mmCIF file of C-alpha atoms and ligand atoms in Angstrom:
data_model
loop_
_atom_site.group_PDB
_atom_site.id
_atom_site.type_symbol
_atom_site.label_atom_id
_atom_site.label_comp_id
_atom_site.label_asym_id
_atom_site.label_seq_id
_atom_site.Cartn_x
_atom_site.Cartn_y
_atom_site.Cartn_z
ATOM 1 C CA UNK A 1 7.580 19.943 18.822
ATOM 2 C CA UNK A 2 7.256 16.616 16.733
ATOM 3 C CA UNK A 3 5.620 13.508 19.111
ATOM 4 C CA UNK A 4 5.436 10.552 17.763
ATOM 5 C CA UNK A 5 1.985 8.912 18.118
ATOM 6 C CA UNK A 6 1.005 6.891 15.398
ATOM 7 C CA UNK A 7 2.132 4.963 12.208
ATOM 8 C CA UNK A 8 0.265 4.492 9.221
ATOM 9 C CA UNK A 9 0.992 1.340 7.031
ATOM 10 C CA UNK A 10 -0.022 0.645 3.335
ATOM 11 C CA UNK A 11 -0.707 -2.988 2.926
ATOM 12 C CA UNK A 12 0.481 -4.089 -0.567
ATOM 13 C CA UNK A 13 4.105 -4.445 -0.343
ATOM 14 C CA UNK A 14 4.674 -3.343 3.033
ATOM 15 C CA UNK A 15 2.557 -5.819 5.058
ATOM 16 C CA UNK A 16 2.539 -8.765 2.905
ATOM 17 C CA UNK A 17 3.620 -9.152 -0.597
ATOM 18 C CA UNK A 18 -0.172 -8.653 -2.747
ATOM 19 C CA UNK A 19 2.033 -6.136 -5.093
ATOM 20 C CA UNK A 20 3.137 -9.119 -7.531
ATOM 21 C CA UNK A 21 -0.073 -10.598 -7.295
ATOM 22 C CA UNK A 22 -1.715 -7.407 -8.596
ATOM 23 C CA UNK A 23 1.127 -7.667 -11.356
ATOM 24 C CA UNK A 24 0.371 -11.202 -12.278
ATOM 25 C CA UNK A 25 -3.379 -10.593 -13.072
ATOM 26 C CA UNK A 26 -3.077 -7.562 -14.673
ATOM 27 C CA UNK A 27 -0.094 -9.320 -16.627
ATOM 28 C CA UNK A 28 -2.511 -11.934 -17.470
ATOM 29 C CA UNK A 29 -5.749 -9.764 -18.578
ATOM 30 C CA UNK A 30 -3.261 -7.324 -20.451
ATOM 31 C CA UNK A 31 -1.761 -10.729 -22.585
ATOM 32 C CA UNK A 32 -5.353 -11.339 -23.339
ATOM 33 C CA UNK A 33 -5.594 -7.863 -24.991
ATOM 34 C CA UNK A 34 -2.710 -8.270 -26.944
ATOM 35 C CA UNK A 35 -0.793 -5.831 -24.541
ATOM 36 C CA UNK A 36 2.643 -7.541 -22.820
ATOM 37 C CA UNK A 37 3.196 -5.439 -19.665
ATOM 38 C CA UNK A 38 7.424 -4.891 -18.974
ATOM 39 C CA UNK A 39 8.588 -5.878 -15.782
ATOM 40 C CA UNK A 40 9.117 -2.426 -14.890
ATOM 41 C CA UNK A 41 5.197 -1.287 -15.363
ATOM 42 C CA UNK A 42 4.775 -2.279 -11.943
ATOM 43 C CA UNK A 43 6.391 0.140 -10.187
ATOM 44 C CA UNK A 44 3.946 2.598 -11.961
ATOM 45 C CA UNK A 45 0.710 0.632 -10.997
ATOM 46 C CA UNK A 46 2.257 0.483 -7.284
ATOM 47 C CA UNK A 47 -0.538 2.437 -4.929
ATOM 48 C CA UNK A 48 -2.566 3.187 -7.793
ATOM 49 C CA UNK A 49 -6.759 2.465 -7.901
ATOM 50 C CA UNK A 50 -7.747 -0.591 -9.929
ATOM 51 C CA UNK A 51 -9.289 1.988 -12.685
ATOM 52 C CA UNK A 52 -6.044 4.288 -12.611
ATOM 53 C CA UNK A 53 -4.180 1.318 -12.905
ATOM 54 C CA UNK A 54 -6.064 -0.436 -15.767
ATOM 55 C CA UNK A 55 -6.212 3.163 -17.279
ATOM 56 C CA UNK A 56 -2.456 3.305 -17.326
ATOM 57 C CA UNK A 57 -2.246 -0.246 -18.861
ATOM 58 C CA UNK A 58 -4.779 0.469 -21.959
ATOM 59 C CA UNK A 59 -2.802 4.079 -22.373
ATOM 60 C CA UNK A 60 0.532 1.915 -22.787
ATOM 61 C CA UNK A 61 -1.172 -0.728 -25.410
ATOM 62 C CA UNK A 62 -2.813 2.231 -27.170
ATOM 63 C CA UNK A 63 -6.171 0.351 -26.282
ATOM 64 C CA UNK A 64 -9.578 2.215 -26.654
ATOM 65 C CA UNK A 65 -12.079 0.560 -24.744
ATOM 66 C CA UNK A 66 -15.803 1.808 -23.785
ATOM 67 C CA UNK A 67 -16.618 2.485 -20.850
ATOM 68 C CA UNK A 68 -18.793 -1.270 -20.091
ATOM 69 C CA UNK A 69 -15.394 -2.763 -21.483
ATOM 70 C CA UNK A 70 -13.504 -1.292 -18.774
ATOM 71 C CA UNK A 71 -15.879 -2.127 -16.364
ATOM 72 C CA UNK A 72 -15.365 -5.937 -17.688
ATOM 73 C CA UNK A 73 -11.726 -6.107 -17.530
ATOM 74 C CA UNK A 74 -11.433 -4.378 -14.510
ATOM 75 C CA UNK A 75 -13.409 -6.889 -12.632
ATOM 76 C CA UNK A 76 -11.703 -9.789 -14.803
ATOM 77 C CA UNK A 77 -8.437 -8.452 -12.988
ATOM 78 C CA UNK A 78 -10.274 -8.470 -9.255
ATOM 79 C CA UNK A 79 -11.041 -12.065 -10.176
ATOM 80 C CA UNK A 80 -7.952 -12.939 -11.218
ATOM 81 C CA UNK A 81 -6.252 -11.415 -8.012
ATOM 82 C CA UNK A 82 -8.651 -12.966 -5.503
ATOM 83 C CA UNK A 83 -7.766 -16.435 -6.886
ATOM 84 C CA UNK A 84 -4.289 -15.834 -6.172
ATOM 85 C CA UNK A 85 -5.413 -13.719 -2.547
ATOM 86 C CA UNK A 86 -7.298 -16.558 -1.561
ATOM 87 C CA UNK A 87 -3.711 -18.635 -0.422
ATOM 88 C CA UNK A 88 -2.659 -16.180 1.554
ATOM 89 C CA UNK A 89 -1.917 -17.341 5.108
ATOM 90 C CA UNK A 90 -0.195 -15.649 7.961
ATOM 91 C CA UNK A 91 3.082 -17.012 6.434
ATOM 92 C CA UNK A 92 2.572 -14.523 3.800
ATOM 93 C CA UNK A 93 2.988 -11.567 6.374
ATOM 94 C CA UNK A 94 6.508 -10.310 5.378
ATOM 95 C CA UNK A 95 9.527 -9.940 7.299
ATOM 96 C CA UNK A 96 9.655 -8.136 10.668
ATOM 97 C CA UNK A 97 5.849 -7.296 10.259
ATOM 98 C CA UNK A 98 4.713 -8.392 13.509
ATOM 99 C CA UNK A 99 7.682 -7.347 15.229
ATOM 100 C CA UNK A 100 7.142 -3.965 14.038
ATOM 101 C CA UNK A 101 3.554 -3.729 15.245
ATOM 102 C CA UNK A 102 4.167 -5.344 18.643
ATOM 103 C CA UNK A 103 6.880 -3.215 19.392
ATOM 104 C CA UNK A 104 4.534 0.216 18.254
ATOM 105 C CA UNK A 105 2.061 -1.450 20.935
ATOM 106 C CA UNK A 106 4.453 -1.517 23.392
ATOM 107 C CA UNK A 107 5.192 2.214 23.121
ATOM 108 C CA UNK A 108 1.792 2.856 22.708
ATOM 109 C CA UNK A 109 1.904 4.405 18.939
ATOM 110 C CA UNK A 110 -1.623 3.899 17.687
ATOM 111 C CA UNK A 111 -1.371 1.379 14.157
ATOM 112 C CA UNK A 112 -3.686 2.236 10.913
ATOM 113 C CA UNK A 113 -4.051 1.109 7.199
ATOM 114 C CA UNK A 114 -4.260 3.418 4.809
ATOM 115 C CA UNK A 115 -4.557 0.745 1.433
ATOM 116 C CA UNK A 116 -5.973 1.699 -1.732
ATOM 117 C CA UNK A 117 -7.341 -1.518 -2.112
ATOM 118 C CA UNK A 118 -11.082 -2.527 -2.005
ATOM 119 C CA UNK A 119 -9.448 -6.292 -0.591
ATOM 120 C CA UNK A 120 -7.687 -4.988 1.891
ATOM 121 C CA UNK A 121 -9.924 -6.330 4.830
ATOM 122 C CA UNK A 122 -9.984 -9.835 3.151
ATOM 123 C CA UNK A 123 -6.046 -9.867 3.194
ATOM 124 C CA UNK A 124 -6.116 -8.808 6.962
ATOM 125 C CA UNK A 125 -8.257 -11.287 7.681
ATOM 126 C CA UNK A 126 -6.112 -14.076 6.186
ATOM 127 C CA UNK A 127 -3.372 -12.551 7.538
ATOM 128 C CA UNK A 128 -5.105 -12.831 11.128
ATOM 129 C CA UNK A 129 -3.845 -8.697 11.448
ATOM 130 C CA UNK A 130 -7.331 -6.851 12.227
ATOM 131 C CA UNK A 131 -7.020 -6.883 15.808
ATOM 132 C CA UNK A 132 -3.332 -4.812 15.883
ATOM 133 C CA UNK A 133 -5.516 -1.947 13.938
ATOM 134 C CA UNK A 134 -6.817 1.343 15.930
ATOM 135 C CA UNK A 135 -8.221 2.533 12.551
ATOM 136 C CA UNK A 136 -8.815 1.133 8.845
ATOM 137 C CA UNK A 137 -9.135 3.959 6.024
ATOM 138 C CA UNK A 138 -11.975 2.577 3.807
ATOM 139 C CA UNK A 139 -10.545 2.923 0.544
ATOM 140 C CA UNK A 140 -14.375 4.040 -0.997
ATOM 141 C CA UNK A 141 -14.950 7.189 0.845
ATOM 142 C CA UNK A 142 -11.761 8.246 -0.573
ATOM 143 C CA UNK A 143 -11.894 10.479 -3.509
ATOM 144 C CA UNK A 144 -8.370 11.056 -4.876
ATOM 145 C CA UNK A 145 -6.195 7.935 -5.273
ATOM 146 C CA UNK A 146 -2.063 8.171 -4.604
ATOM 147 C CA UNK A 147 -0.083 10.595 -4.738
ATOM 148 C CA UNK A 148 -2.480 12.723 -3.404
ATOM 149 C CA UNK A 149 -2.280 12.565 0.248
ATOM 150 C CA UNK A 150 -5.932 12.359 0.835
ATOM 151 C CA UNK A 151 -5.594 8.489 2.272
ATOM 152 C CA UNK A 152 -3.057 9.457 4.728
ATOM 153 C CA UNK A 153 -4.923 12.905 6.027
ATOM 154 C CA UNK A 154 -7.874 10.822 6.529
ATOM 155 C CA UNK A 155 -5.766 8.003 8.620
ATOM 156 C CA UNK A 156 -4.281 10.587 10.841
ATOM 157 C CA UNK A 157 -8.059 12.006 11.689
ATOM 158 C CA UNK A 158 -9.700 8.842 12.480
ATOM 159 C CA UNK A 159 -7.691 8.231 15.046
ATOM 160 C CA UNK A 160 -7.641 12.276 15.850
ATOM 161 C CA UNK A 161 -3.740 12.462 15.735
ATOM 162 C CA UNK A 162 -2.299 15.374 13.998
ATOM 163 C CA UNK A 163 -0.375 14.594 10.577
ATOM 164 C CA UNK A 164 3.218 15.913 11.714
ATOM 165 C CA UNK A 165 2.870 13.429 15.029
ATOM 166 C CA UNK A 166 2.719 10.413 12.249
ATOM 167 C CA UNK A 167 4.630 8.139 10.220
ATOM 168 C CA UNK A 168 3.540 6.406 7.169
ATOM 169 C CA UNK A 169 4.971 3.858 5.734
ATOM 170 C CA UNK A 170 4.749 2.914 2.198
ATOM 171 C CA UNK A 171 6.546 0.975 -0.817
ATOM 172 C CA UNK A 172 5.214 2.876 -3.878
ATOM 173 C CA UNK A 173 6.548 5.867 -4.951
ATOM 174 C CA UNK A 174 3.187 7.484 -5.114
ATOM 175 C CA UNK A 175 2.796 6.761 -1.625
ATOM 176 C CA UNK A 176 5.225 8.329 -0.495
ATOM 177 C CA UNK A 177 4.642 11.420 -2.376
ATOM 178 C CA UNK A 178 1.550 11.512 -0.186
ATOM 179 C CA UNK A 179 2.869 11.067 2.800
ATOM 180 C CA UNK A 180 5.367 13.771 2.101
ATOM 181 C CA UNK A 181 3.147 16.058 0.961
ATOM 182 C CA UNK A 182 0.337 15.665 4.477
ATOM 183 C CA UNK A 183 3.554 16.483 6.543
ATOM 184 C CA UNK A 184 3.699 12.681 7.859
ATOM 185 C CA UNK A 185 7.566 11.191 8.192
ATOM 186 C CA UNK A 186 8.057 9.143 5.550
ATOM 187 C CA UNK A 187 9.601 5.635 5.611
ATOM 188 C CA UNK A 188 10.362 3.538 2.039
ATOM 189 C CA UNK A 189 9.970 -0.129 2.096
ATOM 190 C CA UNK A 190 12.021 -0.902 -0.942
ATOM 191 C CA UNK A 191 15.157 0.178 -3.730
ATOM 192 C CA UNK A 192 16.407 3.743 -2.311
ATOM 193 C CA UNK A 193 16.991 4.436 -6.285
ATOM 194 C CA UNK A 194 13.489 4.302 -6.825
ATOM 195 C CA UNK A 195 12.061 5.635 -3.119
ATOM 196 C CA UNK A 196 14.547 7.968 -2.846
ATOM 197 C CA UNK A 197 11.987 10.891 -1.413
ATOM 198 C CA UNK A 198 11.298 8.781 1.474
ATOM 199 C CA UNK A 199 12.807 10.171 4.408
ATOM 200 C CA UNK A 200 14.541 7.021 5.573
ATOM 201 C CA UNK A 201 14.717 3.851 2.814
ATOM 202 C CA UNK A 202 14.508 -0.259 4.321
ATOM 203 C CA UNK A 203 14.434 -2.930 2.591
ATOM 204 C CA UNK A 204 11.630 -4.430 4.883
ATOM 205 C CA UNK A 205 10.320 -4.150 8.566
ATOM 206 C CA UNK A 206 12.686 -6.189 9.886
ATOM 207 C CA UNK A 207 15.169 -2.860 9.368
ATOM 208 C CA UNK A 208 12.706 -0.817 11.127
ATOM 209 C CA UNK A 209 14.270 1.054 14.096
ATOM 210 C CA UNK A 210 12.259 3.174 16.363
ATOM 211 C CA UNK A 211 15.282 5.742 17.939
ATOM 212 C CA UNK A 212 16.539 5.843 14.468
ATOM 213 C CA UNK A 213 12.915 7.083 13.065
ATOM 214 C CA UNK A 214 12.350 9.358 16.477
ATOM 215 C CA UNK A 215 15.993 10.889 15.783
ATOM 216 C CA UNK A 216 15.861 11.371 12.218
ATOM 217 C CA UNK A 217 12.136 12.922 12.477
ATOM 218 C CA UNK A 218 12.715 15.043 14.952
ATOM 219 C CA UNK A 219 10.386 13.496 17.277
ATOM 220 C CA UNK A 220 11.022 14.290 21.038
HETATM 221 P P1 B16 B 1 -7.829 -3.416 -5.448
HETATM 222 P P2 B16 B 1 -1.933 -0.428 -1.410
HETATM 223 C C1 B16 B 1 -3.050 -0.883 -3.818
HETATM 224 O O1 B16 B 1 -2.862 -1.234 -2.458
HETATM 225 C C2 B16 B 1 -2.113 -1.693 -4.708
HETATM 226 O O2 B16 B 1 -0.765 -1.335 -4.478
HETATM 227 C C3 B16 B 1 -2.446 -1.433 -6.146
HETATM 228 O O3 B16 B 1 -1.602 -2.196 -6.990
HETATM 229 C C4 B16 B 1 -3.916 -1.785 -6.394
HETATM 230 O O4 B16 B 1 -4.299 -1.520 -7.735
HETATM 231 C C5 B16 B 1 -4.786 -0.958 -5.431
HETATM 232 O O5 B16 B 1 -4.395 -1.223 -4.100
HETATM 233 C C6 B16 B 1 -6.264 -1.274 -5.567
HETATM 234 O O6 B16 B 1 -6.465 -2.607 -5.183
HETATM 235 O O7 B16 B 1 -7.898 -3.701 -6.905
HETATM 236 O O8 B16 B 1 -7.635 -4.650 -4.589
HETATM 237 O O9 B16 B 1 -8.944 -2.534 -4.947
HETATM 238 O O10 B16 B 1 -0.540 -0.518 -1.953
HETATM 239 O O11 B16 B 1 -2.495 0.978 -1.362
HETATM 240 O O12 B16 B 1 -2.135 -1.209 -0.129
HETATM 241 MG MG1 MG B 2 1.734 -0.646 -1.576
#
């Protein structure tokens, strides 16, 4: 017997749209190391840590960096995303977002954010969010990045709810191979072509829809 008691949200690209502001700065450090990033490399950077992800990047421009290098660029990038972060306003929540969490209130399904990124707390804040969240995973006492469900494991225990009695809800493939794997329902925020593992596939929050999710789950 499935209940459904809580819902766990990734931030970039669910909540607000930080994903192609990642893109952009690592688009601009790569173009300053001779590497031009496709389009497409940022579904693969999606969920990923800031090292991961610049680790990826250097792989792809056969760059060979020591390790103070990397240190450099990757807090070049954090720069270079903060300048952009530091716009954001609550008109940068996307659509149905608050919807979505006031109607999970209403029920009485607990809310927590389960973001890989070290900015996520700044972005809530501009997004005036905090006070919807029961729980905030803090990305550093996290050891393995996505796909590994570590993240969402943790999210489920601070709040004490089992795994199978939550939902998480992600827009990066490797989140949602770690959602899937903790036993969480999983719910895509994106193209079903590329989040086609995801239980159930919307293009935002405005398409979420709670008997839908509580049918489809199994959740009683
Ligand atoms: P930072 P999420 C992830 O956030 C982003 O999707 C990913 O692109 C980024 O590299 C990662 O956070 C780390 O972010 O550099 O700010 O610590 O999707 O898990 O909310
Ligand atoms: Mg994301």
């Amino acid at each position: 017997m499935r209940v459904l008691e809580a819902a766990i949200f990734d931030l970039d690209g669910v909540i607000t749209d930080t994903s192609s502001m990642h893109f952009k700065a690592w688009e601009e450090l790569a173009k300053e190391i001779g590497i031009k990033l496709p389009k497409e490399f940022n579904e693969k950077l999606k969920g990923i840590s800031r090292m991961k992800s610049l680790d990826l990047i250097l792989q792809f421009g056969k760059c060979k960096c020591s390790d103070l290098e990397i240190s450099m660029l990757a807090d070049k990038k954090n720069n270079y995303y903060l300048n952009y972060v530091k716009a954001i306003t609550d008109a940068n929540l996307l659509p149905g977002v608050l919807e979505c969490f006031n109607l999970l209130k209403e029920k009485d399904i607990k809310i927590v954010l389960a973001s890989a990124s070290s900015n996520a707390n700044l972005v809530m804040k501009l997004l005036n969010i905090e006070n919807y969240f029961d729980f905030i995973v803090n990305p550093k006492e996290i050891k393995e990045g996505k796909p590994d469900s570590e993240i969402f494991i943790r999210a489920a225990e601070g709040i004490g709810i089992k795994p199978c009695n939550c939902i998480g809800i992600e827009d990066s493939v490797a989140g949602i191979i770690a959602i899937n794997s903790c036993g969480m329902f999983s719910i895509g925020i994106g193209k079903k072509e590329v989040l086609y593992m995801a239980n159930i596939c919307i293009k935002d929050l405005k398409e979420f829809n709670l008997e839908e999710i509580q049918a489809m789950g199994g959740f009683i």
